[in-house]
mmCIF file of C-alpha atoms in Angstrom:
data_model
loop_
_atom_site.group_PDB
_atom_site.id
_atom_site.type_symbol
_atom_site.label_atom_id
_atom_site.label_comp_id
_atom_site.label_asym_id
_atom_site.label_seq_id
_atom_site.Cartn_x
_atom_site.Cartn_y
_atom_site.Cartn_z
ATOM 1 C CA MET A 8 107.002 101.937 64.568
ATOM 2 C CA LYS A 9 109.246 103.324 61.829
ATOM 3 C CA GLU A 10 111.600 104.723 64.467
ATOM 4 C CA ASP A 11 111.714 101.380 66.301
ATOM 5 C CA ALA A 12 112.486 99.542 63.060
ATOM 6 C CA ALA A 13 115.563 101.729 62.571
ATOM 7 C CA LEU A 14 116.963 100.881 66.026
ATOM 8 C CA LEU A 15 119.750 98.329 66.383
ATOM 9 C CA PRO A 16 118.584 94.859 67.538
ATOM 10 C CA VAL A 17 119.933 93.767 70.915
ATOM 11 C CA GLU A 18 121.954 90.874 69.479
ATOM 12 C CA ASP A 19 123.604 93.129 66.902
ATOM 13 C CA ALA A 20 124.377 95.779 69.515
ATOM 14 C CA ARG A 21 126.016 93.209 71.781
ATOM 15 C CA ALA A 22 128.039 91.747 68.900
ATOM 16 C CA ARG A 23 129.278 95.199 67.909
ATOM 17 C CA THR A 24 130.170 96.013 71.515
ATOM 18 C CA LEU A 25 132.106 92.770 71.883
ATOM 19 C CA ALA A 26 133.948 93.418 68.617
ATOM 20 C CA LEU A 27 135.534 96.471 70.265
ATOM 21 C CA VAL A 28 137.118 94.549 73.157
ATOM 22 C CA SER A 29 139.605 91.703 73.500
ATOM 23 C CA PRO A 30 141.437 89.908 76.348
ATOM 24 C CA LEU A 31 143.706 92.294 78.214
ATOM 25 C CA PRO A 32 147.477 91.733 78.607
ATOM 26 C CA SER A 33 148.287 88.913 81.015
ATOM 27 C CA GLU A 34 149.896 89.036 84.426
ATOM 28 C CA TRP A 35 151.014 86.400 86.915
ATOM 29 C CA VAL A 36 148.867 86.441 90.035
ATOM 30 C CA ARG A 37 148.312 84.259 93.059
ATOM 31 C CA LEU A 38 145.585 81.674 92.575
ATOM 32 C CA GLU A 39 143.101 83.415 94.859
ATOM 33 C CA GLU A 40 143.395 86.539 92.708
ATOM 34 C CA ALA A 41 142.754 84.524 89.529
ATOM 35 C CA LEU A 42 139.253 83.402 90.552
ATOM 36 C CA GLY A 43 136.762 84.457 87.874
ATOM 37 C CA ARG A 44 139.365 85.146 85.196
ATOM 38 C CA ALA A 45 140.485 82.791 82.402
ATOM 39 C CA LEU A 46 143.848 81.226 81.645
ATOM 40 C CA ALA A 47 146.106 83.206 79.333
ATOM 41 C CA VAL A 48 148.136 80.125 78.302
ATOM 42 C CA ASP A 49 147.860 76.345 78.167
ATOM 43 C CA VAL A 50 148.837 74.874 81.538
ATOM 44 C CA ARG A 51 150.566 71.471 81.472
ATOM 45 C CA ALA A 52 150.533 69.013 84.317
ATOM 46 C CA GLN A 53 153.731 68.972 86.334
ATOM 47 C CA ARG A 54 152.695 65.925 88.359
ATOM 48 C CA THR A 55 150.830 62.674 87.724
ATOM 49 C CA LEU A 56 147.756 62.550 89.964
ATOM 50 C CA PRO A 57 147.034 60.356 91.700
ATOM 51 C CA PRO A 58 150.671 59.190 91.694
ATOM 52 C CA TRP A 59 149.644 55.571 92.351
ATOM 53 C CA ASP A 60 146.613 53.297 92.156
ATOM 54 C CA ASN A 61 144.660 53.921 95.356
ATOM 55 C CA SER A 62 141.542 52.781 97.112
ATOM 56 C CA ALA A 63 138.234 54.602 96.626
ATOM 57 C CA MET A 64 136.764 52.923 99.726
ATOM 58 C CA ASP A 65 137.577 51.605 103.156
ATOM 59 C CA GLY A 66 137.747 47.848 102.647
ATOM 60 C CA PHE A 67 140.105 45.121 101.526
ATOM 61 C CA ALA A 68 142.603 45.143 98.620
ATOM 62 C CA VAL A 69 142.294 41.799 96.845
ATOM 63 C CA ARG A 70 143.241 39.807 93.760
ATOM 64 C CA SER A 71 139.975 39.673 91.783
ATOM 65 C CA ALA A 72 141.035 36.256 90.441
ATOM 66 C CA ASP A 73 140.717 34.860 93.981
ATOM 67 C CA LEU A 74 137.011 35.749 94.158
ATOM 68 C CA THR A 75 135.004 32.930 92.633
ATOM 69 C CA ALA A 76 131.762 31.228 93.566
ATOM 70 C CA PRO A 77 130.752 29.760 95.859
ATOM 71 C CA LEU A 78 130.878 32.601 98.361
ATOM 72 C CA PRO A 79 132.116 33.515 100.890
ATOM 73 C CA VAL A 80 135.802 33.368 99.978
ATOM 74 C CA ARG A 81 138.169 33.446 102.972
ATOM 75 C CA LEU A 82 141.431 35.416 102.571
ATOM 76 C CA GLN A 83 144.314 35.960 104.975
ATOM 77 C CA VAL A 84 144.850 39.618 105.941
ATOM 78 C CA LYS A 85 148.570 40.441 105.561
ATOM 79 C CA GLU A 86 148.603 44.102 106.711
ATOM 80 C CA THR A 87 146.579 47.291 107.211
ATOM 81 C CA ILE A 88 147.360 50.242 104.930
ATOM 82 C CA TYR A 89 146.331 53.777 105.892
ATOM 83 C CA ALA A 90 146.284 56.822 103.625
ATOM 84 C CA GLY A 91 149.778 58.319 103.563
ATOM 85 C CA GLN A 92 151.454 54.951 104.208
ATOM 86 C CA THR A 93 153.436 52.797 101.759
ATOM 87 C CA PRO A 94 152.351 49.133 101.505
ATOM 88 C CA ARG A 95 154.968 46.700 102.849
ATOM 89 C CA GLU A 96 153.526 43.369 101.682
ATOM 90 C CA THR A 97 152.657 41.864 98.304
ATOM 91 C CA VAL A 98 149.170 40.416 97.920
ATOM 92 C CA HIS A 99 149.669 36.759 96.899
ATOM 93 C CA PRO A 100 146.943 34.248 96.007
ATOM 94 C CA GLY A 101 144.734 33.639 99.025
ATOM 95 C CA THR A 102 145.733 36.859 100.767
ATOM 96 C CA CYS A 103 144.553 40.471 100.956
ATOM 97 C CA ALA A 104 145.284 43.724 102.764
ATOM 98 C CA ARG A 105 142.965 45.866 104.817
ATOM 99 C CA ILE A 106 142.999 49.313 103.182
ATOM 100 C CA MET A 107 141.632 52.798 103.871
ATOM 101 C CA THR A 108 140.294 55.344 101.386
ATOM 102 C CA GLY A 109 143.134 57.051 99.507
ATOM 103 C CA ALA A 110 145.790 54.527 100.534
ATOM 104 C CA PRO A 111 148.068 53.118 97.778
ATOM 105 C CA LEU A 112 147.073 49.727 96.415
ATOM 106 C CA PRO A 113 149.643 47.046 97.342
ATOM 107 C CA VAL A 114 151.525 45.081 94.689
ATOM 108 C CA GLY A 115 149.477 42.101 93.512
ATOM 109 C CA ALA A 116 146.053 43.586 94.293
ATOM 110 C CA ASP A 117 143.813 44.799 91.466
ATOM 111 C CA ALA A 118 140.502 45.492 93.228
ATOM 112 C CA VAL A 119 138.965 46.673 96.486
ATOM 113 C CA VAL A 120 135.984 45.125 98.230
ATOM 114 C CA MET A 121 134.169 47.625 100.428
ATOM 115 C CA ARG A 122 134.122 46.825 104.134
ATOM 116 C CA GLU A 123 130.319 46.417 104.172
ATOM 117 C CA ARG A 124 130.604 43.451 101.762
ATOM 118 C CA THR A 125 132.964 41.505 104.034
ATOM 119 C CA ARG A 126 132.858 39.672 107.380
ATOM 120 C CA LEU A 127 135.841 39.292 109.682
ATOM 121 C CA ALA A 128 136.678 35.696 110.537
ATOM 122 C CA PRO A 129 136.584 34.765 114.251
ATOM 123 C CA GLU A 130 140.363 34.402 114.501
ATOM 124 C CA GLY A 131 140.795 38.049 113.352
ATOM 125 C CA GLU A 132 143.593 37.398 110.841
ATOM 126 C CA ALA A 133 141.287 36.460 107.979
ATOM 127 C CA VAL A 134 138.245 37.950 106.273
ATOM 128 C CA ASP A 135 135.322 36.432 104.406
ATOM 129 C CA ILE A 136 134.601 38.198 101.099
ATOM 130 C CA LEU A 137 130.847 38.256 100.359
ATOM 131 C CA GLU A 138 130.818 39.382 96.710
ATOM 132 C CA VAL A 139 132.610 38.756 93.430
ATOM 133 C CA VAL A 140 134.307 41.829 91.906
ATOM 134 C CA GLY A 141 136.341 42.406 88.764
ATOM 135 C CA PRO A 142 139.672 44.172 88.190
ATOM 136 C CA GLY A 143 139.580 47.885 88.974
ATOM 137 C CA HIS A 144 136.615 47.671 91.347
ATOM 138 C CA PHE A 145 136.752 50.701 93.691
ATOM 139 C CA VAL A 146 140.282 51.500 92.493
ATOM 140 C CA ARG A 147 141.256 55.042 91.477
ATOM 141 C CA PRO A 148 143.970 54.421 88.870
ATOM 142 C CA ARG A 149 147.274 56.233 88.689
ATOM 143 C CA GLY A 150 146.999 59.318 86.478
ATOM 144 C CA GLU A 151 143.185 59.361 86.544
ATOM 145 C CA ASP A 152 143.176 63.117 87.286
ATOM 146 C CA ALA A 153 146.318 64.209 85.433
ATOM 147 C CA ARG A 154 149.431 62.849 83.752
ATOM 148 C CA GLU A 155 152.707 64.731 83.776
ATOM 149 C CA GLY A 156 153.266 66.683 80.557
ATOM 150 C CA GLU A 157 149.696 66.620 79.242
ATOM 151 C CA VAL A 158 147.639 69.815 78.805
ATOM 152 C CA LEU A 159 145.871 70.067 82.120
ATOM 153 C CA LEU A 160 143.806 73.184 81.371
ATOM 154 C CA PRO A 161 143.787 74.861 77.934
ATOM 155 C CA ARG A 162 144.078 78.580 77.351
ATOM 156 C CA GLY A 163 140.783 80.360 77.938
ATOM 157 C CA THR A 164 139.608 77.985 80.667
ATOM 158 C CA PRO A 165 137.503 79.954 83.175
ATOM 159 C CA LEU A 166 139.094 79.616 86.596
ATOM 160 C CA GLY A 167 136.546 78.509 89.149
ATOM 161 C CA ILE A 168 137.121 76.737 92.436
ATOM 162 C CA PRO A 169 137.660 73.201 90.975
ATOM 163 C CA GLU A 170 140.144 74.516 88.397
ATOM 164 C CA LEU A 171 142.119 76.387 91.026
ATOM 165 C CA GLY A 172 142.077 73.309 93.254
ATOM 166 C CA LEU A 173 143.491 71.319 90.342
ATOM 167 C CA LEU A 174 146.336 73.836 89.964
ATOM 168 C CA VAL A 175 147.084 73.720 93.698
ATOM 169 C CA GLY A 176 147.365 69.922 93.395
ATOM 170 C CA GLN A 177 150.046 70.513 90.776
ATOM 171 C CA GLY A 178 152.015 72.659 93.209
ATOM 172 C CA MET A 179 151.245 75.881 91.323
ATOM 173 C CA LEU A 180 150.888 79.033 93.420
ATOM 174 C CA THR A 181 150.661 81.598 90.605
ATOM 175 C CA VAL A 182 149.040 81.551 87.180
ATOM 176 C CA PRO A 183 149.005 83.831 84.088
ATOM 177 C CA VAL A 184 145.624 85.505 83.454
ATOM 178 C CA PRO A 185 144.468 88.716 81.744
ATOM 179 C CA ARG A 186 144.703 91.642 84.129
ATOM 180 C CA ARG A 187 141.483 93.027 85.562
ATOM 181 C CA PRO A 188 139.776 95.731 83.450
ATOM 182 C CA ARG A 189 140.032 99.257 84.835
ATOM 183 C CA VAL A 190 136.570 100.793 84.605
ATOM 184 C CA ALA A 191 135.742 104.481 85.111
ATOM 185 C CA ILE A 192 132.147 105.320 86.085
ATOM 186 C CA LEU A 193 130.640 108.785 85.571
ATOM 187 C CA SER A 194 127.182 109.974 86.579
ATOM 188 C CA THR A 195 125.724 113.101 85.012
ATOM 189 C CA GLY A 196 122.871 115.408 85.973
ATOM 190 C CA ASP A 197 122.175 118.602 87.915
ATOM 191 C CA GLU A 198 119.517 116.722 89.846
ATOM 192 C CA LEU A 199 122.044 114.375 91.474
ATOM 193 C CA CYS A 200 123.930 114.606 94.751
ATOM 194 C CA ARG A 201 126.177 112.294 96.739
ATOM 195 C CA ALA A 202 124.725 110.193 99.533
ATOM 196 C CA ASP A 203 126.996 111.929 102.046
ATOM 197 C CA ALA A 204 126.053 115.407 100.801
ATOM 198 C CA PRO A 205 122.266 115.482 100.377
ATOM 199 C CA ALA A 206 120.805 118.670 98.972
ATOM 200 C CA GLU A 207 117.247 119.952 98.889
ATOM 201 C CA GLY A 208 115.584 119.391 95.534
ATOM 202 C CA ARG A 209 118.108 116.752 94.450
ATOM 203 C CA ILE A 210 118.209 112.963 94.539
ATOM 204 C CA VAL A 211 121.034 110.734 95.698
ATOM 205 C CA ASP A 212 123.088 109.219 92.881
ATOM 206 C CA ALA A 213 122.486 105.466 93.182
ATOM 207 C CA ASN A 214 123.761 104.622 89.704
ATOM 208 C CA ALA A 215 127.484 105.059 90.244
ATOM 209 C CA PRO A 216 127.620 102.993 93.467
ATOM 210 C CA ALA A 217 125.423 100.266 91.933
ATOM 211 C CA LEU A 218 127.466 100.130 88.735
ATOM 212 C CA SER A 219 130.678 100.115 90.750
ATOM 213 C CA LEU A 220 129.496 97.034 92.629
ATOM 214 C CA ALA A 221 128.389 95.408 89.376
ATOM 215 C CA VAL A 222 131.830 96.019 87.865
ATOM 216 C CA LEU A 223 133.508 94.609 90.968
ATOM 217 C CA ARG A 224 131.353 91.481 90.881
ATOM 218 C CA ALA A 225 132.063 91.033 87.159
ATOM 219 C CA GLY A 226 135.812 91.053 87.839
ATOM 220 C CA GLY A 227 136.695 94.662 86.999
ATOM 221 C CA VAL A 228 138.369 97.398 89.032
ATOM 222 C CA PRO A 229 135.913 100.314 89.338
ATOM 223 C CA SER A 230 136.851 103.969 89.691
ATOM 224 C CA VAL A 231 134.001 106.402 90.410
ATOM 225 C CA LEU A 232 134.619 109.826 88.864
ATOM 226 C CA GLY A 233 131.850 111.690 90.643
ATOM 227 C CA ILE A 234 128.934 113.646 89.185
ATOM 228 C CA ALA A 235 129.225 115.845 86.109
ATOM 229 C CA ARG A 236 126.862 118.816 85.958
ATOM 230 C CA ASP A 237 124.689 119.474 82.928
ATOM 231 C CA THR A 238 127.145 121.543 80.935
ATOM 232 C CA LEU A 239 129.194 120.444 77.985
ATOM 233 C CA GLU A 240 132.431 121.623 79.589
ATOM 234 C CA ASP A 241 131.900 119.840 82.912
ATOM 235 C CA VAL A 242 130.975 116.555 81.220
ATOM 236 C CA TYR A 243 133.976 116.917 78.894
ATOM 237 C CA GLN A 244 136.427 117.582 81.752
ATOM 238 C CA HIS A 245 135.181 114.541 83.652
ATOM 239 C CA LEU A 246 135.629 112.412 80.538
ATOM 240 C CA VAL A 247 139.169 113.739 80.092
ATOM 241 C CA ALA A 248 139.893 112.468 83.614
ATOM 242 C CA ALA A 249 138.646 109.020 82.568
ATOM 243 C CA GLU A 250 141.179 108.578 79.759
ATOM 244 C CA GLY A 251 143.565 105.675 80.250
ATOM 245 C CA HIS A 252 140.927 103.307 81.583
ATOM 246 C CA ASP A 253 139.998 100.171 79.657
ATOM 247 C CA LEU A 254 136.304 100.963 79.830
ATOM 248 C CA VAL A 255 134.359 104.136 80.632
ATOM 249 C CA LEU A 256 130.724 103.934 81.700
ATOM 250 C CA THR A 257 128.583 107.055 81.705
ATOM 251 C CA SER A 258 125.134 107.244 83.211
ATOM 252 C CA ALA A 259 122.415 109.506 81.704
ATOM 253 C CA GLY A 260 122.819 112.359 79.245
ATOM 254 C CA MET A 261 122.540 110.131 76.152
ATOM 255 C CA SER A 262 119.107 111.254 74.932
ATOM 256 C CA VAL A 263 118.183 114.358 72.906
ATOM 257 C CA GLY A 264 117.130 116.712 75.702
ATOM 258 C CA GLU A 265 118.498 120.227 76.087
ATOM 259 C CA HIS A 266 120.715 119.151 79.007
ATOM 260 C CA ASP A 267 121.958 115.857 77.511
ATOM 261 C CA PHE A 268 125.609 116.595 76.730
ATOM 262 C CA VAL A 269 127.337 113.201 76.947
ATOM 263 C CA ARG A 270 127.217 112.388 73.228
ATOM 264 C CA GLU A 271 128.512 115.847 72.336
ATOM 265 C CA ALA A 272 131.262 115.616 74.969
ATOM 266 C CA LEU A 273 132.348 112.219 73.654
ATOM 267 C CA GLU A 274 132.601 113.639 70.139
ATOM 268 C CA LYS A 275 134.665 116.549 71.439
ATOM 269 C CA LEU A 276 136.969 114.066 73.163
ATOM 270 C CA GLY A 277 137.495 112.247 69.881
ATOM 271 C CA VAL A 278 135.528 109.085 70.663
ATOM 272 C CA GLU A 279 134.436 107.335 67.467
ATOM 273 C CA ARG A 280 130.857 106.278 68.048
ATOM 274 C CA ASP A 281 129.976 102.791 66.825
ATOM 275 C CA PHE A 282 126.220 102.997 67.442
ATOM 276 C CA TRP A 283 123.546 104.857 69.368
ATOM 277 C CA ARG A 284 120.102 103.609 70.419
ATOM 278 C CA VAL A 285 119.001 99.990 70.631
ATOM 279 C CA ALA A 286 115.601 98.339 70.096
ATOM 280 C CA ILE A 287 115.196 97.544 73.769
ATOM 281 C CA LYS A 288 113.151 98.493 76.794
ATOM 282 C CA PRO A 289 114.461 99.512 79.224
ATOM 283 C CA GLY A 290 117.671 101.008 77.847
ATOM 284 C CA LYS A 291 116.956 102.358 74.357
ATOM 285 C CA PRO A 292 119.394 105.358 74.486
ATOM 286 C CA LEU A 293 122.497 103.139 74.775
ATOM 287 C CA ALA A 294 125.632 104.361 72.955
ATOM 288 C CA VAL A 295 128.982 102.633 72.377
ATOM 289 C CA GLY A 296 132.235 103.938 70.934
ATOM 290 C CA ARG A 297 136.004 103.762 71.218
ATOM 291 C CA LYS A 298 139.041 105.999 71.371
ATOM 292 C CA GLY A 299 142.384 104.229 71.184
ATOM 293 C CA GLY A 300 142.364 101.367 73.648
ATOM 294 C CA THR A 301 139.410 102.684 75.653
ATOM 295 C CA VAL A 302 135.806 101.654 75.027
ATOM 296 C CA TYR A 303 133.033 104.052 76.056
ATOM 297 C CA ILE A 304 129.522 102.841 76.886
ATOM 298 C CA GLY A 305 126.839 105.421 77.535
ATOM 299 C CA LEU A 306 124.195 103.844 79.763
ATOM 300 C CA PRO A 307 120.704 105.203 80.439
ATOM 301 C CA GLY A 308 120.166 107.353 83.505
ATOM 302 C CA ASN A 309 117.293 105.464 85.099
ATOM 303 C CA PRO A 310 118.740 103.126 87.760
ATOM 304 C CA THR A 311 117.105 99.906 86.578
ATOM 305 C CA SER A 312 117.802 100.697 82.923
ATOM 306 C CA SER A 313 121.484 101.092 83.706
ATOM 307 C CA LEU A 314 121.589 97.745 85.531
ATOM 308 C CA VAL A 315 119.682 95.911 82.787
ATOM 309 C CA THR A 316 121.962 97.264 80.056
ATOM 310 C CA PHE A 317 124.977 96.430 82.217
ATOM 311 C CA GLU A 318 123.846 92.781 82.232
ATOM 312 C CA LEU A 319 123.230 92.688 78.498
ATOM 313 C CA PHE A 320 126.240 94.637 77.203
ATOM 314 C CA VAL A 321 128.812 95.620 79.835
ATOM 315 C CA ARG A 322 129.172 92.340 81.686
ATOM 316 C CA PRO A 323 129.806 90.369 78.446
ATOM 317 C CA ALA A 324 132.452 92.948 77.454
ATOM 318 C CA LEU A 325 134.182 92.598 80.830
ATOM 319 C CA ARG A 326 134.154 88.813 80.511
ATOM 320 C CA ARG A 327 135.855 89.051 77.137
ATOM 321 C CA MET A 328 138.503 91.379 78.607
ATOM 322 C CA LEU A 329 139.070 88.775 81.329
ATOM 323 C CA GLY A 330 139.747 86.119 78.685
ATOM 324 C CA HIS A 331 136.514 84.120 78.798
ATOM 325 C CA PRO A 332 135.692 82.390 75.488
ATOM 326 C CA ASP A 333 131.943 82.269 76.208
ATOM 327 C CA VAL A 334 130.714 85.742 77.064
ATOM 328 C CA GLU A 335 127.039 85.665 76.065
ATOM 329 C CA PRO A 336 124.576 86.159 78.932
ATOM 330 C CA PRO A 337 123.439 82.791 80.316
ATOM 331 C CA ARG A 338 119.922 81.714 79.407
ATOM 332 C CA VAL A 339 117.507 79.156 80.811
ATOM 333 C CA SER A 340 114.085 78.019 79.672
ATOM 334 C CA GLY A 341 110.980 78.659 81.732
ATOM 335 C CA ARG A 342 107.260 79.329 81.563
ATOM 336 C CA LEU A 343 105.348 82.532 82.119
ATOM 337 C CA ALA A 344 103.077 82.788 85.144
ATOM 338 C CA GLY A 345 100.828 85.635 84.033
ATOM 339 C CA GLU A 346 100.210 87.574 80.852
ATOM 340 C CA LEU A 347 102.287 90.223 79.094
ATOM 341 C CA ARG A 348 101.348 92.634 76.300
ATOM 342 C CA LYS A 349 103.316 95.277 74.421
ATOM 343 C CA PRO A 350 103.477 96.863 70.962
ATOM 344 C CA GLU A 351 105.815 95.215 68.463
ATOM 345 C CA GLY A 352 109.124 96.959 67.768
ATOM 346 C CA LEU A 353 111.169 96.821 70.973
ATOM 347 C CA ALA A 354 112.515 93.791 72.810
ATOM 348 C CA HIS A 355 111.415 94.068 76.437
ATOM 349 C CA TYR A 356 113.468 92.651 79.286
ATOM 350 C CA VAL A 357 110.937 92.116 82.024
ATOM 351 C CA ARG A 358 111.994 91.795 85.650
ATOM 352 C CA VAL A 359 110.577 88.562 87.070
ATOM 353 C CA THR A 360 110.787 86.314 90.084
ATOM 354 C CA ALA A 361 111.297 82.717 88.971
ATOM 355 C CA THR A 362 110.557 79.680 91.148
ATOM 356 C CA TRP A 363 110.510 75.921 90.556
ATOM 357 C CA GLN A 364 107.123 74.271 90.310
ATOM 358 C CA ASP A 365 106.363 70.764 89.047
ATOM 359 C CA GLY A 366 109.824 70.389 87.549
ATOM 360 C CA GLU A 367 109.793 73.671 85.603
ATOM 361 C CA LEU A 368 110.901 77.247 86.203
ATOM 362 C CA TRP A 369 107.903 79.590 86.356
ATOM 363 C CA ALA A 370 108.499 83.310 85.932
ATOM 364 C CA ARG A 371 106.142 85.827 87.511
ATOM 365 C CA PRO A 372 106.521 89.456 86.326
ATOM 366 C CA LEU A 373 106.992 91.973 89.096
ATOM 367 C CA SER A 374 104.205 94.499 89.444
ATOM 368 C CA THR A 375 106.520 97.482 88.892
ATOM 369 C CA GLN A 376 108.454 97.642 85.615
ATOM 370 C CA THR A 377 109.259 101.364 85.543
ATOM 371 C CA SER A 378 112.902 102.123 84.790
ATOM 372 C CA GLY A 379 113.397 104.331 87.827
ATOM 373 C CA ALA A 380 112.266 101.758 90.393
ATOM 374 C CA LEU A 381 115.267 100.014 91.953
ATOM 375 C CA ARG A 382 113.007 98.172 94.358
ATOM 376 C CA SER A 383 111.758 95.876 91.597
ATOM 377 C CA ALA A 384 115.344 95.242 90.520
ATOM 378 C CA ALA A 385 116.087 94.175 94.086
ATOM 379 C CA SER A 386 113.251 91.622 93.943
ATOM 380 C CA ALA A 387 114.052 90.209 90.498
ATOM 381 C CA THR A 388 115.833 86.889 89.984
ATOM 382 C CA HIS A 389 115.766 86.855 86.158
ATOM 383 C CA LEU A 390 115.097 88.984 83.119
ATOM 384 C CA LEU A 391 112.414 87.616 80.810
ATOM 385 C CA HIS A 392 113.125 88.224 77.123
ATOM 386 C CA PHE A 393 109.942 89.446 75.422
ATOM 387 C CA PRO A 394 110.978 89.424 71.709
ATOM 388 C CA ARG A 395 110.570 92.610 69.672
ATOM 389 C CA SER A 396 108.397 90.828 67.098
ATOM 390 C CA SER A 397 105.898 89.622 69.727
ATOM 391 C CA SER A 398 103.014 91.564 71.219
ATOM 392 C CA ARG A 399 101.510 89.050 73.657
ATOM 393 C CA LEU A 400 102.690 86.279 75.952
ATOM 394 C CA ALA A 401 100.136 84.144 77.805
ATOM 395 C CA THR A 402 100.257 82.062 80.970
ATOM 396 C CA GLY A 403 102.133 78.826 80.346
ATOM 397 C CA ASP A 404 104.025 80.094 77.296
ATOM 398 C CA LYS A 405 107.658 79.001 77.056
ATOM 399 C CA VAL A 406 109.989 81.945 77.658
ATOM 400 C CA GLU A 407 113.724 82.676 77.677
ATOM 401 C CA LEU A 408 115.075 83.769 81.055
ATOM 402 C CA LEU A 409 118.406 85.420 81.858
ATOM 403 C CA PRO A 410 119.641 84.735 85.427
ATOM 404 C CA LEU A 411 120.714 87.990 87.064
ATOM 405 C CA SER A 412 124.200 88.481 88.489
ATOM 406 C CA TRP A 413 123.257 91.404 90.717
ATOM 407 C CA GLY A 414 121.402 89.391 93.404
ATOM 408 C CA ALA A 415 122.719 88.103 96.703
#
């Protein structure tokens, strides 16, 4: 318990990790390459959108002052206006225009009555209006979406599909965003081999490929450095090859075993360690440091531990490098379906499958929670935060859930 009390709390470890990184220098990229990054500057509207008052419905453009009880009110239809056409007639008292969704409102009209609330007169050149409407009814006003010169999207806005669609509507084809982080990934261990070079008595390195995919999904550019053998010199030489990246991730070799050389190799390289070991399970032997402009994060060697710590520490760091203002892992509220027990001292992040039931999210812990079991990671939808100060959670208890980014 004394040892656990000396470990760094998860929140403090994440804050200290994030303090080492900042948005990367910006570059101009095509909009499709900007997806998932954040704006490096304020973007001002170049066009007023929509450029004119237009109809939100198929119906009839009318003067609302003409529509008074008793109903129906008969109006003469002066023209039909389709989207993409310019109205030719002015709507005078007693008249209207048939109009389609998106078409510009004609001069004189201030409202639209939807087609379903009208009835064509027998002679075909008039329409009976069956409801009273006020000014602006079913009208999308000029400038509702954007007005030329105003700040359309402020700096730091995460660029999702609606934001990029908004920029396309402004005629923008490129946008300034922080460049993608370059991330080196190094696995260590004599017991490891590549999937294409299996060897008797060894296991295939799943960490580097999994972390590479996680980096890619988080918006980074991964570079796998291979497998370093359990010698100080081999680990050191691999780390030398990683210099120049924005972020270096190592897997395994961070504990105190006879063959754990990563911490020593980082010191030899000149990396200034910020902290080592966190009050968390899985993932206690996490280490973070920096040399120049490169941040080094030593992840645990067990496959699930490395993925869990990626979610909690690496992904937020990558989001900050990409310019996002909100980088904390997302959280949702749920209830526990089952019972959990543990000693106090470490915060546990339990792999669960969460499903909706009776309007709430219920989280069921997976049967396997061992750090080396990737199969349970493949089945998990969320991580359940079991606080370090708690020892028991019962069925129905409210819990904090972190949606996982590594699923399909």
